[in-house]
Coordinates of C-alpha atoms in Angstrom, one line a residue:
X1 CA -6.6 -16.8 -16.8
X2 CA -10.2 -16.3 -15.7
X3 CA -11.9 -14.2 -13.1
X4 CA -13.2 -15.7 -9.9
X5 CA -16.9 -14.8 -9.3
X6 CA -19.3 -16.5 -7.0
X7 CA -17.0 -19.5 -6.5
X8 CA -16.4 -20.1 -10.2
X9 CA -13.8 -19.3 -12.8
X10 CA -15.4 -17.3 -15.5
X11 CA -15.0 -15.0 -18.5
X12 CA -16.6 -11.5 -18.8
X13 CA -20.2 -11.4 -19.8
X14 CA -19.1 -9.4 -22.8
X15 CA -16.5 -12.0 -23.8
X16 CA -13.9 -9.1 -24.1
X17 CA -10.3 -9.7 -23.0
X18 CA -7.1 -7.8 -22.7
X19 CA -3.4 -8.9 -22.6
X20 CA -1.1 -8.7 -19.7
X21 CA 2.5 -8.0 -20.8
X22 CA 5.8 -8.2 -19.1
X23 CA 7.1 -4.7 -18.7
X24 CA 10.7 -5.8 -19.0
X25 CA 10.2 -7.5 -22.4
X26 CA 6.9 -6.3 -23.8
X27 CA 5.9 -9.9 -24.3
X28 CA 2.4 -11.1 -23.5
X29 CA 2.2 -13.3 -20.4
X30 CA -1.5 -14.1 -20.3
X31 CA -4.9 -12.8 -21.4
X32 CA -7.6 -12.0 -18.9
X33 CA -11.3 -11.1 -19.1
X34 CA -12.2 -7.4 -19.4
X35 CA -14.9 -7.0 -16.8
X36 CA -18.0 -4.9 -17.4
X37 CA -20.4 -3.1 -15.1
X38 CA -22.6 -6.2 -15.5
X39 CA -19.9 -8.4 -14.2
X40 CA -19.5 -6.1 -11.2
X41 CA -23.2 -6.3 -10.5
X42 CA -23.1 -10.1 -10.6
X43 CA -20.2 -10.1 -8.1
X44 CA -21.8 -7.6 -5.8
X45 CA -25.1 -9.6 -5.8
X46 CA -23.2 -12.8 -4.9
X47 CA -21.2 -11.0 -2.2
X48 CA -24.3 -9.4 -0.7
X49 CA -26.0 -12.7 -0.2
X50 CA -23.0 -14.8 0.8
X51 CA -21.8 -12.3 3.4
X52 CA -24.8 -12.9 5.6
X53 CA -24.0 -16.5 6.2
X54 CA -20.3 -15.9 6.4
X55 CA -20.8 -13.4 9.2
X56 CA -22.2 -16.3 11.4
X57 CA -19.1 -18.5 10.9
X58 CA -17.0 -18.6 14.1
X59 CA -13.7 -16.9 13.9
X60 CA -12.0 -20.1 14.8
X61 CA -13.5 -21.7 11.7
X62 CA -12.4 -18.8 9.6
X63 CA -8.9 -19.2 10.9
X64 CA -8.9 -22.9 10.0
X65 CA -9.8 -22.0 6.4
X66 CA -7.1 -19.3 6.2
X67 CA -4.6 -21.8 7.5
X68 CA -5.4 -24.1 4.6
X69 CA -5.0 -21.1 2.3
X70 CA -1.5 -20.4 3.6
X71 CA -0.6 -24.1 3.1
X72 CA -1.7 -23.8 -0.6
X73 CA 0.4 -20.6 -0.9
X74 CA 3.4 -22.3 0.5
X75 CA 3.1 -25.2 -1.9
X76 CA 3.0 -22.7 -4.8
X77 CA 5.3 -19.9 -3.5
X78 CA 7.9 -20.1 -6.2
X79 CA 5.4 -20.2 -9.0
X80 CA 3.6 -17.2 -7.4
X81 CA 6.9 -15.3 -7.1
X82 CA 7.8 -16.0 -10.8
X83 CA 4.3 -14.7 -11.9
X84 CA 4.6 -11.6 -9.8
X85 CA 8.1 -10.8 -11.0
X86 CA 7.1 -11.3 -14.7
X87 CA 3.9 -9.2 -14.6
X88 CA 5.3 -6.5 -12.3
X89 CA 8.9 -6.2 -13.4
X90 CA 9.9 -6.6 -9.8
X91 CA 13.3 -8.3 -9.2
X92 CA 12.7 -12.0 -8.5
X93 CA 14.1 -11.8 -5.0
X94 CA 11.8 -8.9 -4.1
X95 CA 8.9 -10.9 -5.5
X96 CA 9.9 -13.9 -3.3
X97 CA 10.0 -11.6 -0.3
X98 CA 6.5 -10.3 -1.1
X99 CA 5.1 -13.8 -1.4
X100 CA 6.8 -14.7 1.9
X101 CA 4.9 -11.8 3.5
X102 CA 1.6 -13.5 2.9
X103 CA 1.8 -15.9 5.9
X104 CA 3.2 -13.1 8.0
X105 CA 0.4 -10.7 7.2
X106 CA -2.4 -13.2 7.3
X107 CA -1.2 -14.8 10.5
X108 CA -1.0 -11.4 12.3
X109 CA -4.6 -10.7 11.5
X110 CA -5.7 -14.3 12.3
X111 CA -4.1 -14.1 15.7
X112 CA -5.5 -10.6 16.5
X113 CA -9.0 -11.6 15.4
X114 CA -9.1 -14.1 18.3
X115 CA -8.6 -11.2 20.7
X116 CA -10.6 -8.4 19.1
X117 CA -12.9 -7.9 22.0
X118 CA -15.9 -5.7 22.6
X119 CA -16.4 -3.9 25.9
X120 CA -18.8 -3.3 28.7
X121 CA -19.4 0.2 30.0
X122 CA -18.7 0.5 33.7
X123 CA -21.9 0.1 35.8
X124 CA -22.9 3.5 37.2
X125 CA -19.9 5.3 35.7
X126 CA -22.4 7.9 34.7
X127 CA -25.0 9.2 37.1
X128 CA -28.4 7.6 36.5
X129 CA -26.9 4.6 34.6
X130 CA -26.3 2.3 37.5
X131 CA -29.2 -0.2 36.7
X132 CA -28.2 -0.8 33.1
X133 CA -25.6 -3.0 31.3
X134 CA -24.3 -1.5 28.1
X135 CA -22.4 -3.9 25.8
X136 CA -20.4 -2.3 23.0
X137 CA -19.9 -4.8 20.2
X138 CA -18.4 -4.9 16.7
X139 CA -20.2 -6.3 13.7
X140 CA -19.2 -6.8 10.0
X141 CA -19.6 -3.8 7.8
X142 CA -20.8 -6.0 4.9
X143 CA -19.4 -6.0 1.4
X144 CA -16.0 -4.5 0.9
X145 CA -14.5 -3.5 -2.5
X146 CA -10.7 -3.9 -2.2
X147 CA -9.0 -1.7 -4.9
X148 CA -5.4 -2.8 -5.0
X149 CA -2.5 -1.0 -6.9
X150 CA 0.3 -2.5 -9.0
X151 CA 3.3 -1.9 -6.8
X152 CA 2.8 -4.3 -3.9
X153 CA -0.3 -6.3 -4.9
X154 CA 0.3 -9.2 -2.5
X155 CA 1.2 -7.1 0.5
X156 CA -2.0 -5.0 0.0
X157 CA -4.1 -8.2 -0.6
X158 CA -2.9 -9.3 2.8
X159 CA -3.7 -5.9 4.4
X160 CA -7.2 -5.8 2.9
X161 CA -8.6 -9.3 2.3
X162 CA -7.4 -11.0 5.5
X163 CA -9.1 -8.6 7.9
X164 CA -12.2 -8.3 5.7
X165 CA -12.8 -12.1 5.8
X166 CA -11.9 -12.5 9.4
X167 CA -14.4 -9.9 10.5
X168 CA -17.2 -11.7 8.5
X169 CA -17.3 -9.4 5.5
X170 CA -17.3 -10.4 1.8
X171 CA -14.4 -9.1 -0.2
X172 CA -14.4 -8.1 -3.9
X173 CA -10.8 -7.9 -5.1
X174 CA -10.2 -5.4 -7.9
X175 CA -6.5 -5.5 -8.9
X176 CA -4.6 -3.2 -11.2
X177 CA -5.1 -3.9 -14.8
X178 CA -1.3 -3.8 -15.3
X179 CA -0.6 -6.9 -13.2
X180 CA -3.7 -8.8 -11.9
X181 CA -2.4 -12.4 -12.4
X182 CA -1.0 -13.1 -8.9
X183 CA -4.0 -11.8 -7.1
X184 CA -6.3 -13.8 -9.4
X185 CA -4.4 -16.9 -8.4
X186 CA -4.5 -16.0 -4.7
X187 CA -8.2 -15.4 -4.7
X188 CA -8.8 -18.7 -6.4
X189 CA -6.6 -20.3 -3.7
X190 CA -8.9 -18.9 -1.0
X191 CA -11.8 -20.6 -2.7
X192 CA -9.8 -23.8 -2.8
X193 CA -9.2 -23.5 0.9
X194 CA -12.9 -23.4 1.7
X195 CA -13.9 -19.7 1.6
X196 CA -17.6 -20.0 0.5
X197 CA -18.7 -18.9 -3.0
X198 CA -19.4 -15.2 -3.2
X199 CA -17.4 -14.4 0.0
X200 CA -14.2 -13.6 -1.9
X201 CA -14.1 -12.7 -5.6
X202 CA -11.6 -11.2 -8.1
X203 CA -12.5 -9.2 -11.2
X204 CA -10.2 -7.8 -13.8
X205 CA -11.9 -4.5 -14.4
X206 CA -10.5 -1.4 -16.1
X207 CA -10.3 1.7 -13.9
X208 CA -13.5 3.2 -15.1
X209 CA -15.4 0.0 -14.6
X210 CA -14.2 -0.2 -10.9
X211 CA -16.4 2.7 -10.2
X212 CA -19.5 0.5 -10.7
X213 CA -18.5 -1.2 -7.4
X214 CA -17.9 2.1 -5.7
X215 CA -21.3 3.4 -6.7
X216 CA -23.2 0.3 -5.8
X217 CA -25.1 0.9 -2.5
X218 CA -24.8 -2.7 -1.6
X219 CA -21.0 -2.1 -1.2
X220 CA -20.5 -0.9 2.4
X221 CA -16.7 0.0 2.3
X222 CA -14.2 0.9 -0.4
X223 CA -10.7 0.3 0.7
X224 CA -8.3 1.8 -1.9
X225 CA -4.6 2.2 -2.2
X226 CA -3.7 4.4 -5.1
X227 CA -3.1 8.0 -6.3
X228 CA -4.6 11.0 -4.5
X229 CA -6.5 11.9 -7.7
X230 CA -8.2 8.5 -7.8
X231 CA -8.8 8.6 -4.1
X232 CA -10.6 11.9 -4.3
X233 CA -12.7 10.7 -7.2
X234 CA -13.6 7.5 -5.3
X235 CA -14.5 9.4 -2.2
X236 CA -16.8 11.7 -4.1
X237 CA -18.6 8.8 -5.8
X238 CA -18.8 6.8 -2.5
X239 CA -20.3 9.9 -0.7
X240 CA -23.4 9.7 -2.9
X241 CA -24.5 6.6 -0.8
X242 CA -22.5 7.5 2.3
X243 CA -20.3 4.5 1.6
X244 CA -17.4 4.2 4.0
X245 CA -13.9 4.7 2.5
X246 CA -10.4 3.9 3.7
X247 CA -7.9 5.6 1.4
X248 CA -4.1 5.2 1.4
X249 CA -2.9 7.6 -1.3
X250 CA 0.1 9.4 -2.6
X251 CA 3.2 10.6 -0.8
X252 CA 6.2 12.8 -1.3
X253 CA 8.1 11.8 1.8
X254 CA 10.9 14.0 3.2
X255 CA 14.2 12.4 4.0
X256 CA 16.0 14.9 6.3
X257 CA 19.7 14.5 7.1
X258 CA 20.9 17.0 9.8
X259 CA 24.5 18.1 9.9
X260 CA 25.3 15.6 12.7
X261 CA 23.6 12.7 10.8
X262 CA 25.5 9.6 9.9
X263 CA 26.0 10.1 6.1
X264 CA 27.0 6.5 5.4
X265 CA 23.9 5.2 7.2
X266 CA 21.7 7.7 5.4
X267 CA 23.1 6.5 2.0
X268 CA 22.4 2.9 2.9
X269 CA 18.9 3.8 3.9
X270 CA 18.5 5.7 0.7
X271 CA 19.2 2.5 -1.2
X272 CA 16.6 0.7 0.8
X273 CA 14.1 3.5 1.0
X274 CA 14.3 4.8 -2.6
X275 CA 15.6 2.0 -4.9
X276 CA 13.5 -0.9 -3.6
X277 CA 10.8 -1.9 -6.1
X278 CA 12.6 0.5 -8.5
X279 CA 11.3 3.4 -6.5
X280 CA 7.6 2.5 -6.9
X281 CA 6.7 2.8 -3.3
X282 CA 4.0 5.1 -1.8
X283 CA 6.1 5.7 1.3
X284 CA 9.4 5.8 -0.4
X285 CA 11.7 8.7 0.5
X286 CA 11.3 11.1 -2.4
X287 CA 12.7 14.4 -1.3
X288 CA 16.2 14.3 0.1
X289 CA 16.7 17.3 2.3
X290 CA 20.4 17.3 3.3
X291 CA 22.2 20.0 5.4
X292 CA 24.3 22.2 3.1
X293 CA 27.5 21.3 5.0
X294 CA 27.2 17.6 4.0
X295 CA 25.0 17.5 0.9
X296 CA 28.0 17.2 -1.5
X297 CA 29.3 14.2 0.5
X298 CA 25.9 12.6 0.6
X299 CA 25.4 13.1 -3.2
X300 CA 28.9 11.7 -4.0
X301 CA 28.4 8.6 -1.8
X302 CA 24.9 8.1 -3.1
X303 CA 26.2 8.0 -6.7
X304 CA 29.0 5.5 -5.8
X305 CA 26.6 3.3 -3.8
X306 CA 23.9 3.2 -6.6
X307 CA 26.6 2.3 -9.1
X308 CA 27.1 -0.9 -7.2
X309 CA 23.5 -2.1 -7.7
X310 CA 22.9 -4.8 -10.2
X311 CA 20.5 -3.2 -12.7
X312 CA 18.6 -5.1 -15.4
X313 CA 16.5 -8.2 -16.1
X314 CA 14.1 -8.8 -13.1
X315 CA 14.2 -12.5 -13.8
X316 CA 17.9 -12.8 -13.0
X317 CA 18.8 -13.8 -9.5
X318 CA 21.5 -11.1 -9.1
X319 CA 19.2 -8.2 -10.2
X320 CA 18.5 -5.6 -7.5
X321 CA 16.8 -2.9 -9.5
X322 CA 14.8 -3.4 -12.7
X323 CA 12.1 -1.8 -14.8
X324 CA 9.0 0.2 -13.9
X325 CA 5.5 -1.2 -14.3
X326 CA 5.2 0.1 -17.9
X327 CA 6.9 2.3 -20.5
X328 CA 4.2 4.9 -19.9
X329 CA 5.3 5.1 -16.2
X330 CA 8.9 5.4 -17.2
X331 CA 8.1 8.2 -19.7
X332 CA 6.4 10.1 -16.9
X333 CA 9.5 9.8 -14.7
X334 CA 11.6 11.0 -17.6
X335 CA 9.4 14.0 -18.0
X336 CA 9.5 14.8 -14.3
X337 CA 13.3 14.6 -14.1
X338 CA 13.6 16.8 -17.2
X339 CA 11.2 19.3 -15.6
X340 CA 13.3 19.3 -12.4
X341 CA 16.4 20.1 -14.5
X342 CA 14.6 22.9 -16.1
X343 CA 13.8 24.3 -12.6
X344 CA 17.5 24.3 -11.7
X345 CA 18.5 20.7 -10.8
X346 CA 21.6 19.1 -12.2
X347 CA 21.9 15.4 -13.0
X348 CA 25.1 13.7 -11.8
X349 CA 23.9 10.1 -12.3
X350 CA 21.4 8.5 -14.6
X351 CA 18.7 10.4 -16.4
X352 CA 18.3 8.0 -19.2
X353 CA 15.3 5.8 -20.3
X354 CA 15.0 2.7 -22.4
X355 CA 11.5 1.3 -22.7
X356 CA 10.1 0.7 -19.2
X357 CA 13.6 1.0 -17.7
X358 CA 14.7 4.3 -16.2
X359 CA 18.2 4.6 -14.9
X360 CA 18.7 5.2 -11.1
X361 CA 19.2 9.0 -11.1
X362 CA 20.7 11.5 -8.7
X363 CA 19.8 15.2 -9.1
X364 CA 21.7 17.9 -7.1
X365 CA 21.2 21.7 -6.8
X366 CA 17.5 21.2 -6.6
X367 CA 15.9 24.5 -5.4
X368 CA 13.6 24.3 -2.4
X369 CA 10.8 25.8 -4.5
X370 CA 11.1 23.3 -7.3
X371 CA 8.0 21.2 -7.9
X372 CA 9.7 18.0 -6.9
X373 CA 10.6 19.6 -3.5
X374 CA 6.9 20.2 -2.8
X375 CA 4.1 18.2 -4.5
X376 CA 5.5 16.5 -7.6
X377 CA 5.7 12.8 -6.6
X378 CA 8.3 10.9 -8.7
X379 CA 7.3 7.2 -8.7
X380 CA 10.7 5.9 -9.8
X381 CA 14.4 5.5 -8.7
X382 CA 15.2 9.2 -8.5
X383 CA 17.1 11.0 -5.7
X384 CA 16.6 14.8 -5.8
X385 CA 18.9 16.5 -3.3
X386 CA 17.8 19.8 -1.7
X387 CA 20.0 21.8 0.7
X388 CA 19.0 23.5 3.9
X389 CA 20.8 25.4 6.7
X390 CA 18.7 25.0 9.8
X391 CA 16.3 22.5 11.4
X392 CA 13.5 24.9 11.1
X393 CA 14.1 25.4 7.3
X394 CA 14.2 21.6 6.8
X395 CA 10.9 21.2 8.6
X396 CA 9.3 24.1 6.7
X397 CA 10.3 22.5 3.3
X398 CA 9.0 19.1 4.5
X399 CA 5.7 20.5 5.6
X400 CA 5.1 22.6 2.5
X401 CA 3.9 19.6 0.6
X402 CA 0.2 18.7 0.4
X403 CA 1.2 15.2 1.1
X404 CA 1.9 13.7 4.5
X405 CA 2.3 9.9 4.3
X406 CA 5.6 9.2 6.0
X407 CA 8.9 11.0 6.7
X408 CA 12.3 10.5 8.3
X409 CA 15.2 12.3 9.9
X410 CA 18.9 11.4 10.6
X411 CA 20.8 12.7 13.6
X412 CA 23.0 11.4 16.3
X413 CA 21.1 13.6 18.8
X414 CA 17.9 11.7 19.7
X415 CA 16.3 14.6 21.4
X416 CA 16.9 16.8 18.3
X417 CA 15.7 14.0 16.0
X418 CA 12.6 13.4 18.0
X419 CA 11.8 17.1 17.9
X420 CA 12.0 17.1 14.1
X421 CA 10.0 13.9 13.9
X422 CA 7.2 15.4 16.0
X423 CA 7.2 18.6 13.9
X424 CA 6.7 16.8 10.5
X425 CA 3.1 16.7 9.3
X426 CA 2.9 13.0 8.3
X427 CA 1.4 9.8 9.4
X428 CA 4.8 8.3 10.2
X429 CA 8.2 9.5 11.1
X430 CA 11.3 7.3 11.2
X431 CA 14.4 8.2 13.1
X432 CA 17.7 7.1 11.5
X433 CA 15.9 5.1 8.8
X434 CA 14.2 5.7 5.5
X435 CA 10.5 6.6 5.5
X436 CA 9.9 3.2 3.7
X437 CA 8.9 1.4 6.9
X438 CA 5.7 -0.6 7.3
X439 CA 5.2 -3.5 9.6
X440 CA 1.9 -5.4 9.4
X441 CA 1.1 -4.6 13.0
X442 CA 1.5 -0.8 12.9
X443 CA -1.3 1.5 11.9
X444 CA -0.2 2.9 8.5
X445 CA -1.8 5.9 6.9
X446 CA -1.2 9.4 5.9
X447 CA -2.2 13.0 6.8
X448 CA -3.5 15.7 4.5
X449 CA -3.8 14.5 0.9
X450 CA -2.1 11.2 1.6
X451 CA -5.3 9.5 2.8
X452 CA -8.1 8.8 5.2
X453 CA -7.9 6.0 7.8
X454 CA -5.2 3.5 8.6
X455 CA -4.3 -0.1 7.8
X456 CA -2.6 -2.7 9.9
X457 CA -3.3 -5.4 12.5
X458 CA -3.9 -2.7 15.2
X459 CA -6.4 -0.7 13.2
X460 CA -8.0 -2.4 10.1
X461 CA -10.6 -4.3 12.1
X462 CA -12.0 -1.0 13.3
X463 CA -12.3 0.2 9.7
X464 CA -14.0 -3.0 8.6
X465 CA -16.6 -3.3 11.4
X466 CA -19.5 -1.2 12.7
X467 CA -20.1 -0.4 16.4
X468 CA -23.3 -1.6 18.0
X469 CA -24.3 -0.9 21.6
X470 CA -26.7 -3.4 23.1
X471 CA -28.3 -2.2 26.3
X472 CA -29.8 -4.4 29.0
X473 CA -32.0 -1.8 30.5
X474 CA -32.8 -2.0 34.2
X475 CA -31.3 -5.5 34.4
X476 CA -29.7 -4.7 37.7
X477 CA -31.8 -4.4 40.8

């Protein structure tokens, strides 16, 4: 498969390539160009010029083009899902669900774009300003580098590319090198639908090469979803040119079950909130803080429920949990679980790895000062159970982490649950549901080391536009 630069399918200037392998089998799926800094420069140059004309295209015309894109996606939805499942290791039904999100996400942004209004400051609201009309408008920010991770590539393509285009920006898509194929196809489909050359492009660039886009002063915004370490490095590089950044980063979300919480509901939400996408979710529940009076019941029921999951080949229709993105990722999870055991945890389910597959794992007796209970984010299907005795203790453990992406609490007492939700230092707090909750409309983003800015229909347009105030001075007699 080739890159999509300036409206054309092309190889890297260097001619270098790299293979994309299926993590479940280790077999090569396809070969893609290995982009260089020169390729990035070509793409940025094209984007910088094309964006100026695209900004003048009416939103209604942009919506018509994106409607054509959604029709092309619909015609190819099964093929896209199969590609996503193969390159990601995502169970096929989860891959289908992610492809099905494309029209939901794009349509939400398309509808809101029609009603994204500016404002007029009230005449004479401030003393001495009664003769002037002050119009507050929004204009495109310019060229946007969209750095997209492996775990939900299509969902994040929706969250970044749709609003970028609708607001009159040019988007340079930089997917993960582990699984770029689906996003390469989606970008080409946007071109087929009528997005002009240079306005949307996709380059398969290794991590270090992506920095060439971040450091280019012609790039006006870097929107990145990824690890906190990469986010900090990106922010430092972008700061050299005062380039705007929107960063959705790591998380170690607390899942609190108070003693009056519904254990059966909590276990079901654990399945959704921890096992989905084989645990590779930024806002997955990762620290299970369960009241000491019910923690043994929760752990036992969690084990029995996890055992009922169909675990294996992502291509099979019945599979509910499969492999991680790579053997390297699985080895890291293995090392983190072993470290947790060394710090006092006890495995009662799982704990085994084979290639890129890591068994769903439950660890009990995890001390509140263990690394996993604070800042060690395990990106895999692991449930570490940590006991507590009071609401205040649970909140203290939850807030001890440097992360603050999302959180959740289970209780039958809504006033009590709301109090805990308010106290947690995170960008989201779910009551009686797992922290893995993200609608397209809601503003999604983290506190502390979990990011800067928010994404979603309600907020991304603000991130991707600049404010301009036009004053008609002394226009009123």
